[in-house]
Coordinates of C-alpha atoms and ligand atoms in Angstrom, one line a residue:
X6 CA 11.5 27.6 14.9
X7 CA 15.0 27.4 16.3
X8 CA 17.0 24.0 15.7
X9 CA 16.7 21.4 18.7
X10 CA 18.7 18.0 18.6
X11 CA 15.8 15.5 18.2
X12 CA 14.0 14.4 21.3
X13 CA 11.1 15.5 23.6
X14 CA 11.4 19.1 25.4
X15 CA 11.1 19.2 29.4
X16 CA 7.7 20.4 28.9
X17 CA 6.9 17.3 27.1
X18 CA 8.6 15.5 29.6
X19 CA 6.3 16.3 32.4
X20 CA 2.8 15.9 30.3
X21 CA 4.0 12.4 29.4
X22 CA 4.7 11.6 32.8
X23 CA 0.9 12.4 33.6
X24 CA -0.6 10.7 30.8
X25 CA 1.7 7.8 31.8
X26 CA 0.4 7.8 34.8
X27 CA -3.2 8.0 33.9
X28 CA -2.7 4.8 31.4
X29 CA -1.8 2.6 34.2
X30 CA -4.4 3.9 36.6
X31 CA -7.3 3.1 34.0
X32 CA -6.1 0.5 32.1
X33 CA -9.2 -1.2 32.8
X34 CA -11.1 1.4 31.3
X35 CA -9.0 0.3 27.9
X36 CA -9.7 -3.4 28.7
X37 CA -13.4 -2.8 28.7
X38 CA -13.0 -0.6 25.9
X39 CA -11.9 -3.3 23.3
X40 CA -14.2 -5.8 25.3
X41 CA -17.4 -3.3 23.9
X42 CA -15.7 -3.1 20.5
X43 CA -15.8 -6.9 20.4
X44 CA -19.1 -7.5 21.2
X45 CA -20.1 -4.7 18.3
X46 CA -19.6 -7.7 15.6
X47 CA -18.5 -5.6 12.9
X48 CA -17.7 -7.9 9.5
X49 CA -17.4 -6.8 6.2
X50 CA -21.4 -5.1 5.6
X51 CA -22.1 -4.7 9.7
X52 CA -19.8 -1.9 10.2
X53 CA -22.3 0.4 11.5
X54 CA -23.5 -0.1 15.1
X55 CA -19.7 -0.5 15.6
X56 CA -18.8 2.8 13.9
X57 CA -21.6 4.7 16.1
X58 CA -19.8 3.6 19.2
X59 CA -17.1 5.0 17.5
X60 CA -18.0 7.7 16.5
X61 CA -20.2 8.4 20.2
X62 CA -16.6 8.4 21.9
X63 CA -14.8 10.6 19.8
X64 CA -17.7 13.7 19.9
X65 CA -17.8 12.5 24.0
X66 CA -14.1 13.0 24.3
X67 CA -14.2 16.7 22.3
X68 CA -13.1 15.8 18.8
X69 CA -14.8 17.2 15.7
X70 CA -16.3 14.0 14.3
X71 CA -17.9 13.3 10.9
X72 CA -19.2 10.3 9.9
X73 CA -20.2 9.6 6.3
X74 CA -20.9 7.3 3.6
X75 CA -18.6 6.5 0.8
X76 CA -18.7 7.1 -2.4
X77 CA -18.7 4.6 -5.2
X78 CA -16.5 6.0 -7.0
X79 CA -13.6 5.3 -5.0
X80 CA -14.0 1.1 -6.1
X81 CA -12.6 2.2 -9.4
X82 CA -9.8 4.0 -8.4
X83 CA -6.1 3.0 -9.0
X84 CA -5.6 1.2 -5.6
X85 CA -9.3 0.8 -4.8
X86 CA -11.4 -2.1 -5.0
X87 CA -14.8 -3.4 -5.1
X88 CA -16.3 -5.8 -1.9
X89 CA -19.6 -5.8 -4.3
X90 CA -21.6 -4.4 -0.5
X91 CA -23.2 -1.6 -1.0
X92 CA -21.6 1.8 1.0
X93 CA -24.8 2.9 2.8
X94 CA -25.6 2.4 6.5
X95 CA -21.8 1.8 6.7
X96 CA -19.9 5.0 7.2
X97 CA -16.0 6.1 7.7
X98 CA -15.6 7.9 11.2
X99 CA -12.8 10.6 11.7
X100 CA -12.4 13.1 15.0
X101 CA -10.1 16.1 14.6
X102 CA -8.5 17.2 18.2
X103 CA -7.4 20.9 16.9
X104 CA -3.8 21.2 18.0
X105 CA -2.6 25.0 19.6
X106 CA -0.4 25.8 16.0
X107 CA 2.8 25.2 15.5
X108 CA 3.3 21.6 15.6
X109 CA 3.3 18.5 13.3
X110 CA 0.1 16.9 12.2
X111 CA -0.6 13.0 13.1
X112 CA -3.5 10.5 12.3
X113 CA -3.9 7.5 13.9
X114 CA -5.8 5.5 11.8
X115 CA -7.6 2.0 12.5
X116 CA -10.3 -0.4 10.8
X117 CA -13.2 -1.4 12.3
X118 CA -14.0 -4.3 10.3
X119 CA -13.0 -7.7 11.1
X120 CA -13.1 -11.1 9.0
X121 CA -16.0 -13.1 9.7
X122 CA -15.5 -16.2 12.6
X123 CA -16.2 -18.6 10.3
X124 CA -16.0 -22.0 10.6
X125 CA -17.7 -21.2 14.0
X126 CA -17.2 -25.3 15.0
X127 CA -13.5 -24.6 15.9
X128 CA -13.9 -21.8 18.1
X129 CA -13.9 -22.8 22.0
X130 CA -15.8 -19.7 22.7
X131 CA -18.2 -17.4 21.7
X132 CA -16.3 -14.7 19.1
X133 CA -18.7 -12.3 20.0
X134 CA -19.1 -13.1 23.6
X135 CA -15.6 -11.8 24.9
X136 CA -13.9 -14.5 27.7
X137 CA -11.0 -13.0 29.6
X138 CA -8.9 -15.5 30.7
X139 CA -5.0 -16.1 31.6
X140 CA -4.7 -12.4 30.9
X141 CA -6.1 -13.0 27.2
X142 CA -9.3 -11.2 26.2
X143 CA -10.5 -13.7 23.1
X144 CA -13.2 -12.8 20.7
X145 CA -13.2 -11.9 16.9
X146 CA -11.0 -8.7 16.6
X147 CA -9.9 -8.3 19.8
X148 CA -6.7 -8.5 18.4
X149 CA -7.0 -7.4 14.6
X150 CA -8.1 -4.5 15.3
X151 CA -10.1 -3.4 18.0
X152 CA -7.5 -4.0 20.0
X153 CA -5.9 -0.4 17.8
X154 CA -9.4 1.4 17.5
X155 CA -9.6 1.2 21.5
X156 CA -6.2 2.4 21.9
X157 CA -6.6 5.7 19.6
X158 CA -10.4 6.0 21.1
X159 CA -8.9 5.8 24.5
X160 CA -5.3 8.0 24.0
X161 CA -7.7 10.3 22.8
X162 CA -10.1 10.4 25.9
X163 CA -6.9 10.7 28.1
X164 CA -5.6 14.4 26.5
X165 CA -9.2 15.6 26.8
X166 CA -9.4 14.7 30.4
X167 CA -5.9 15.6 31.4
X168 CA -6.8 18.9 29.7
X169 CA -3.6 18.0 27.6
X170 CA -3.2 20.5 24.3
X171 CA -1.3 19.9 21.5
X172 CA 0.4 22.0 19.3
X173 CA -0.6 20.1 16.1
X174 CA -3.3 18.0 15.3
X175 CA -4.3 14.8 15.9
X176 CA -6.8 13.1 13.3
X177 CA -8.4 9.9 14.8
X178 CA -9.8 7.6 11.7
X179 CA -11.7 4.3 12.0
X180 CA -12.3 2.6 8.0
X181 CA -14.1 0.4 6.6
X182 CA -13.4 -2.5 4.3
X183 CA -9.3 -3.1 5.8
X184 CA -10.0 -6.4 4.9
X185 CA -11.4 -7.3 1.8
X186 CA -10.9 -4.0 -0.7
X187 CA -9.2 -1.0 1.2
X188 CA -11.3 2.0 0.2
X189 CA -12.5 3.2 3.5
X190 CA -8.8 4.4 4.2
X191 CA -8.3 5.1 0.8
X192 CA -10.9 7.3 1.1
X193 CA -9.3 9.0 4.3
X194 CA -6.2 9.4 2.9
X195 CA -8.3 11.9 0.2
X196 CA -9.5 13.5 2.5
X197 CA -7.2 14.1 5.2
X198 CA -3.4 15.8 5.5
X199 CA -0.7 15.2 8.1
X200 CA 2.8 15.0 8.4
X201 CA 2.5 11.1 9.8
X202 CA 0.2 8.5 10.1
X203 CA 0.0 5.6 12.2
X204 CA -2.0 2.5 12.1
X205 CA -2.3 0.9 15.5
X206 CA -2.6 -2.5 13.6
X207 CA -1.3 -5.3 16.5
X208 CA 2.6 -6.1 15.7
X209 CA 3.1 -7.5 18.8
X210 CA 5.3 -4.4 20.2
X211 CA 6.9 -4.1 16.9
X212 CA 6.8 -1.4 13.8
X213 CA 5.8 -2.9 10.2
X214 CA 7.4 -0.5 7.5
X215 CA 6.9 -2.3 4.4
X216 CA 4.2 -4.7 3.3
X217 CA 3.1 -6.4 0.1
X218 CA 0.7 -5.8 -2.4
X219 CA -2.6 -8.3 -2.1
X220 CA -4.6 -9.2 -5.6
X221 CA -8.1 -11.2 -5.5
X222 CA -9.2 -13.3 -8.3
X223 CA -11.6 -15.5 -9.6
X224 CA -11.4 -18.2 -11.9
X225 CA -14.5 -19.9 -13.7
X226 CA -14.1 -23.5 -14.7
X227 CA -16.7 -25.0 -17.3
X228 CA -17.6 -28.2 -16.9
X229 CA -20.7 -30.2 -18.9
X230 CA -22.8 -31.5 -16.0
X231 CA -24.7 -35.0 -16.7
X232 CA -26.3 -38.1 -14.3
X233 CA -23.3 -39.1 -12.4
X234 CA -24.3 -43.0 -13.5
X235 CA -22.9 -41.5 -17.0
X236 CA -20.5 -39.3 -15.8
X237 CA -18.2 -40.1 -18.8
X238 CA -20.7 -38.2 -20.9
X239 CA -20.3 -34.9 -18.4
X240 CA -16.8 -32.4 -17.8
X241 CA -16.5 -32.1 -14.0
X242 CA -15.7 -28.7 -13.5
X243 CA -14.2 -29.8 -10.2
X244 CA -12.0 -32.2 -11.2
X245 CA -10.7 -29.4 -14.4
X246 CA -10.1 -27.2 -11.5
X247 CA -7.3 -29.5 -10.2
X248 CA -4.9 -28.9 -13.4
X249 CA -5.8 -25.1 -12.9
X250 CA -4.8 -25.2 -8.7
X251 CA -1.5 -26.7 -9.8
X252 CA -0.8 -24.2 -12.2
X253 CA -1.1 -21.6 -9.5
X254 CA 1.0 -23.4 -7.0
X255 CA 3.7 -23.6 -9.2
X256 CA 3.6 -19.8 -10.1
X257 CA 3.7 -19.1 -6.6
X258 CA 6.2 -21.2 -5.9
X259 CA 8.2 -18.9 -9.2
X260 CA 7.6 -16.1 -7.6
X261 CA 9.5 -17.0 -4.6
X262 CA 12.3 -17.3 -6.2
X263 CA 13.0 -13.7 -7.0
X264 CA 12.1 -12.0 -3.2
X265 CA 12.4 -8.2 -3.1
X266 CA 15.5 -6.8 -0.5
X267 CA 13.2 -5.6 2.1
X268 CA 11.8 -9.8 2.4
X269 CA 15.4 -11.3 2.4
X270 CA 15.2 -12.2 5.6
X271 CA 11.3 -14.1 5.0
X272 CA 10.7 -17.8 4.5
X273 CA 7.9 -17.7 1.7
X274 CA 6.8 -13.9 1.5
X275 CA 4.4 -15.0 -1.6
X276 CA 1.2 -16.2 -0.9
X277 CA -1.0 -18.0 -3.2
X278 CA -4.2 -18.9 -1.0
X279 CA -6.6 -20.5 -3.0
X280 CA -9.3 -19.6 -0.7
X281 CA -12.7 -20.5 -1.9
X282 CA -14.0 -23.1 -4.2
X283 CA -17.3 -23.5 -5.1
X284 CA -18.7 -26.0 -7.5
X285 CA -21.6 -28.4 -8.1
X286 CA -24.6 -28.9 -6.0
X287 CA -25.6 -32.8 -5.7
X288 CA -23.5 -36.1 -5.2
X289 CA -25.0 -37.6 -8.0
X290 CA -24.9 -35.1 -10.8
X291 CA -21.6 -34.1 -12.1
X292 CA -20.3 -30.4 -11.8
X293 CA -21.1 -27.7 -15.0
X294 CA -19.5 -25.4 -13.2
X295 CA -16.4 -24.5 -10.8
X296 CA -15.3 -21.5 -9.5
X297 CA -11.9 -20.4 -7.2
X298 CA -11.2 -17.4 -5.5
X299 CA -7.9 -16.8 -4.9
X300 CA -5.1 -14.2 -3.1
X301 CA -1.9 -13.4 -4.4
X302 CA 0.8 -11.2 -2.7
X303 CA 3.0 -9.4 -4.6
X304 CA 6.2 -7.0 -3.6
X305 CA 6.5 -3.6 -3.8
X306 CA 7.8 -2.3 -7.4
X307 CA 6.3 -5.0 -8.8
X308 CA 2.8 -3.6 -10.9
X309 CA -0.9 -4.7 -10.6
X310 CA -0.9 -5.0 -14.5
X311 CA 2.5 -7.3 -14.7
X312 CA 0.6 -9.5 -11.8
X313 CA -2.7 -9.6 -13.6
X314 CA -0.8 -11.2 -16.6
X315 CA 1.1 -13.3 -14.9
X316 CA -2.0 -14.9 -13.6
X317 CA -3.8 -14.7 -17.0
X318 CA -0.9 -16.6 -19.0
X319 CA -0.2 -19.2 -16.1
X320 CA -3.9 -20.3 -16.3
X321 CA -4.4 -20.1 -20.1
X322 CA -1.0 -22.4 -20.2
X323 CA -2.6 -25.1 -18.1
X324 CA -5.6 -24.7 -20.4
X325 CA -3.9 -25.5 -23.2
X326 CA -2.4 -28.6 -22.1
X327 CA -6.1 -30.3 -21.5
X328 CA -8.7 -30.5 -24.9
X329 CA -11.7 -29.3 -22.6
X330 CA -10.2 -26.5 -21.2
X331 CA -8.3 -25.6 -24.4
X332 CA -12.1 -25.5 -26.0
X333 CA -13.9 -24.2 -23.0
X334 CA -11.2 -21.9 -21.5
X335 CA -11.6 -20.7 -17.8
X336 CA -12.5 -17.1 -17.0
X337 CA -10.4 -15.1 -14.6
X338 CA -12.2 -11.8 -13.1
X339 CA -10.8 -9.3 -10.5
X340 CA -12.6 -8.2 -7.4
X341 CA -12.2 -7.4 -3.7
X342 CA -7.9 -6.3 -3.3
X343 CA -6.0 -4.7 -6.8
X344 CA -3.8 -2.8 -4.5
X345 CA 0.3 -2.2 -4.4
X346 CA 2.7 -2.9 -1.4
X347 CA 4.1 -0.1 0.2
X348 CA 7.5 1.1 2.2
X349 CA 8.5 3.9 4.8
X350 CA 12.1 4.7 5.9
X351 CA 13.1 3.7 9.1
X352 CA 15.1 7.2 8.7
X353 CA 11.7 9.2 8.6
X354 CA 11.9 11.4 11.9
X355 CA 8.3 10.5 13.1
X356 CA 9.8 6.5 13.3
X357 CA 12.6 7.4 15.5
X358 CA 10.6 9.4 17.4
X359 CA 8.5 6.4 17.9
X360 CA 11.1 4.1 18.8
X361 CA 12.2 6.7 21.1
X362 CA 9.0 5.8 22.4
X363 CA 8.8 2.3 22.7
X364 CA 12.4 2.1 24.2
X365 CA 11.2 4.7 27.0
X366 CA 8.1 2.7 27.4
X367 CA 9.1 -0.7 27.3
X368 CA 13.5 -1.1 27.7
X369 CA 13.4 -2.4 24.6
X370 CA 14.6 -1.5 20.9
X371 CA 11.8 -1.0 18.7
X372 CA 12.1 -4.3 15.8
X373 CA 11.3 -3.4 12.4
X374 CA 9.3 -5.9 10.7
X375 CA 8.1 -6.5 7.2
X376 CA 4.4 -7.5 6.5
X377 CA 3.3 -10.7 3.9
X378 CA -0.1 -9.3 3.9
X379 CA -1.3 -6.0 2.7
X380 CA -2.6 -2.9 5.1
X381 CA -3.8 0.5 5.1
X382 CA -0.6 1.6 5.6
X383 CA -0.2 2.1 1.7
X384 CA -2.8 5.3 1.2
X385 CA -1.1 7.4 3.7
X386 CA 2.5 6.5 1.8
X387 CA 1.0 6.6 -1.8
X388 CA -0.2 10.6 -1.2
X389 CA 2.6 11.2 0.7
X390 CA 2.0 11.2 4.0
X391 CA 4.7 8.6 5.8
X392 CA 2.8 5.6 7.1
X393 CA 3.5 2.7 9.3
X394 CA 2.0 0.4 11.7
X395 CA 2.5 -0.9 15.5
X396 CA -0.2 -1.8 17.9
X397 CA -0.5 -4.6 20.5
X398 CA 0.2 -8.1 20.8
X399 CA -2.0 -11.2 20.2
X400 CA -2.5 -14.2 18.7
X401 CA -4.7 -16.3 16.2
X402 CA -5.7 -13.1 13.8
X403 CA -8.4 -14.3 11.2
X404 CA -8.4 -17.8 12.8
X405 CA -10.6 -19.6 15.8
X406 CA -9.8 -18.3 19.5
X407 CA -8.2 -15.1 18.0
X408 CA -6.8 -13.6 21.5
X409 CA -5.5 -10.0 22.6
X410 CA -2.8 -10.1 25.2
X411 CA -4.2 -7.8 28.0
X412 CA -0.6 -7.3 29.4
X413 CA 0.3 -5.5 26.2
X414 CA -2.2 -2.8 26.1
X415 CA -0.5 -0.1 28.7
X416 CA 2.7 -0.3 27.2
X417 CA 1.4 -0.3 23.5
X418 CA -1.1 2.8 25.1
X419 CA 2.7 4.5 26.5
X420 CA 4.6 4.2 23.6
X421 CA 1.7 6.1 21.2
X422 CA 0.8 8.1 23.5
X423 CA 4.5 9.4 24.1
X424 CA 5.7 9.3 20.4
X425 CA 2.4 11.8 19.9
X426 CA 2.9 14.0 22.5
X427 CA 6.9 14.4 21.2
X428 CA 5.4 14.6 17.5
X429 CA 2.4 16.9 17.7
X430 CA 3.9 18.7 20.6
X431 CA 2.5 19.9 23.5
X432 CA 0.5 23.7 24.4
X433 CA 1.8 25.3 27.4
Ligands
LIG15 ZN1 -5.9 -5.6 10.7

């Protein structure tokens, strides 16, 4: 290969122009696209009539597609993680489009699973149902992330029917378990090479290149239940709990006192969600037991182990200062997230050529942003392929009346759809 200055050839120039073209004229084909996403509810376990669909689309639009079940093995992993669901019935999905030769390599990568809609009560619509109104499609993932899996489905359809070729490949991935461990994508990022990945997570129009790392725990309070008409002769386990929940609070609130480079710019990057509690069964019996299940973020650089600890001393020091919990201390398990934060330079040639992209596509510079939460990101930059995220814009992610802003989805479908012609290069 000669050298070029960076940017998109003539010929490249032309083929964008016609896919261009071909987004606007059938957006609504990418409108109803997410819309039959959304009504495949796909939580954490029910991934599979959802990944069929998937997977139908990719072998209907040319791609080589595999579908297959994980293995356990990859819950142990450094990284991994264990949801406790069982991996049958629920497979990864992956199409290869086979690019001419010659040109860089690029998955886009997605997850098909969504957090559950729970508490249904505060929804003003059915999550499953999908109401379009004002311009906002509503429904559980429409936003996070069908909203991404329709867009890669869809870009994908587009080359096949413009009879588009690239020069490299293009690897289309939809994973499992985005939300609660990470292994289907860890998984993917085994088994799949490229020179770039991106996840068409929704940013709102904007490119997350660092994100933190996300830790689940458990901690088991012992209590000593009695009649509640003697409750002085019991240990409420939920009431022991409180000195425990304080202790946590105040190590978050720690941690936010040292805040990595990259989160300078954040109010509050750590997150300490105690997220579930569950303890006791009857008003007038009081609680043996208590249990929390909590989520810590954590930043990049700083180690699972060191975290773990952290957790571990903070809890046995608020054990110590009460004579129950000293005698009866609380248990504190792992499960669901043990995974790192991860970072991508905004130097990396595939992100300008991205923001290339977006400028082209919308007027607009592309705005780097950095994530509190974790994403899948992290594989693809832990085995060294560069990895970052930018997808369409939305609202109410993981909460009641989550919403996809329709208006979003033909310049979200330009900008990927242009950056990936320039990357992969196209056949003459
Ligand atoms: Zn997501």
């Amino acid at each position: 290969m000669t050298a070029m200055s960076e940017g998109p050839s003539p010929a490249v120039d032309a083929v964008r122009a016609r896919l261009w073209g071909a987004i606007e004229a059938r957006r609504d084909e990418l409108v109803a696209l997410v819309a039959e996403l959304v009504r495949q509810p796909s939580p954490l376990g029910h991934e599979a009539a959802a990944q069929a669909f998937v997977a139908d689309h990719l072998r209907a639009s040319g791609l080589a597609t595999e579908a297959w079940e994980l293995d356990d093995r990859l819950r142990t992993l450094p990284e991994g993680g264990d949801s406790g669901v069982p991996f049958a019935g629920r497979p990864n999905v992956a199409g290869i489009l086979g690019g001419a030769g010659g040109g860089r390599s690029l998955i886009l990568n997605g997850h098909i699973d969504v957090v559950t809609p729970e508490p249904l009560a505060a929804w003003t619509c059915d999550p499953w149902g999908v109401t379009i109104a004002d311009g906002r499609m509503y429904g559980r993932g429409a936003f996070d992330m069908k909203s991404g899996i329709a867009l890669n489905l869809f870009l994908a359809r587009l080359l096949r029917d413009l009879g588009i070729s690239l020069t490299g490949d293009l690897i289309v991935q939809s994973a499992i378990e985005e939300e609660c461990t990470g292994v289907g994508s860890l998984d993917l990022s085994r088994r799949y090479r490229a020179d770039a990945a991106l996840v068409t997570e929704p940013e709102c129009g904007r490119f997350t290149w660092a994100h933190m790392g996300v830790l689940w725990f458990r901690v088991a309070i012992t209590g000593k239940a009695a009649h509640a008409m003697i409750a002085t002769q019991g240990v409420n386990a939920i009431v022991k709990a409180m000195p425990i929940i304080a202790a946590l609070l105040e190590l978050e609130r720690r941690l936010n006192e040292t805040v990595h480079p990259a989160w300078a710019a954040v109010e509050h990057p750590v997150n300490l969600n105690v997220g579930v509690i569950r303890g006791g069964d009857w008003p007038s019996t009081v609680p043996g037991a208590c249990e929390l299940h909590c989520r810590l973020g954590f930043f990049p650089g700083q180690t699972l182990p060191d975290m773990h600890h952290l957790i571990e001393t903070t809890i046995a020091g608020a054990a110590r200062a009460d004579p129950w919990l000293r005698e009866h201390p609380p248990v504190v398990t792992y499960d669901g997230f043990q995974s790192s934060g991860s970072i991508v330079s905004l130097d990396e040639p595939w992100v300008r050529a991205l923001g290339r992209s977006h400028h082209r596509a919308t007027g607009e510079t592309m705005v780097p942003v950095v994530g509190t939460s974790i994403n899948d990101m992290r594989y693809f930059n832990f085995a060294g392929i560069p990895a970052g995220c930018y997808g369409a814009t939305g609202g109410n992610g993981h909460a009641a009346d989550e919403w996809l802003d329709l208006a979003s989805l033909v310049p979200t479908a330009k900008t990927v759809g242009g950056f990936l012609l320039e990357w992969c290069g196209v056949a003459d």
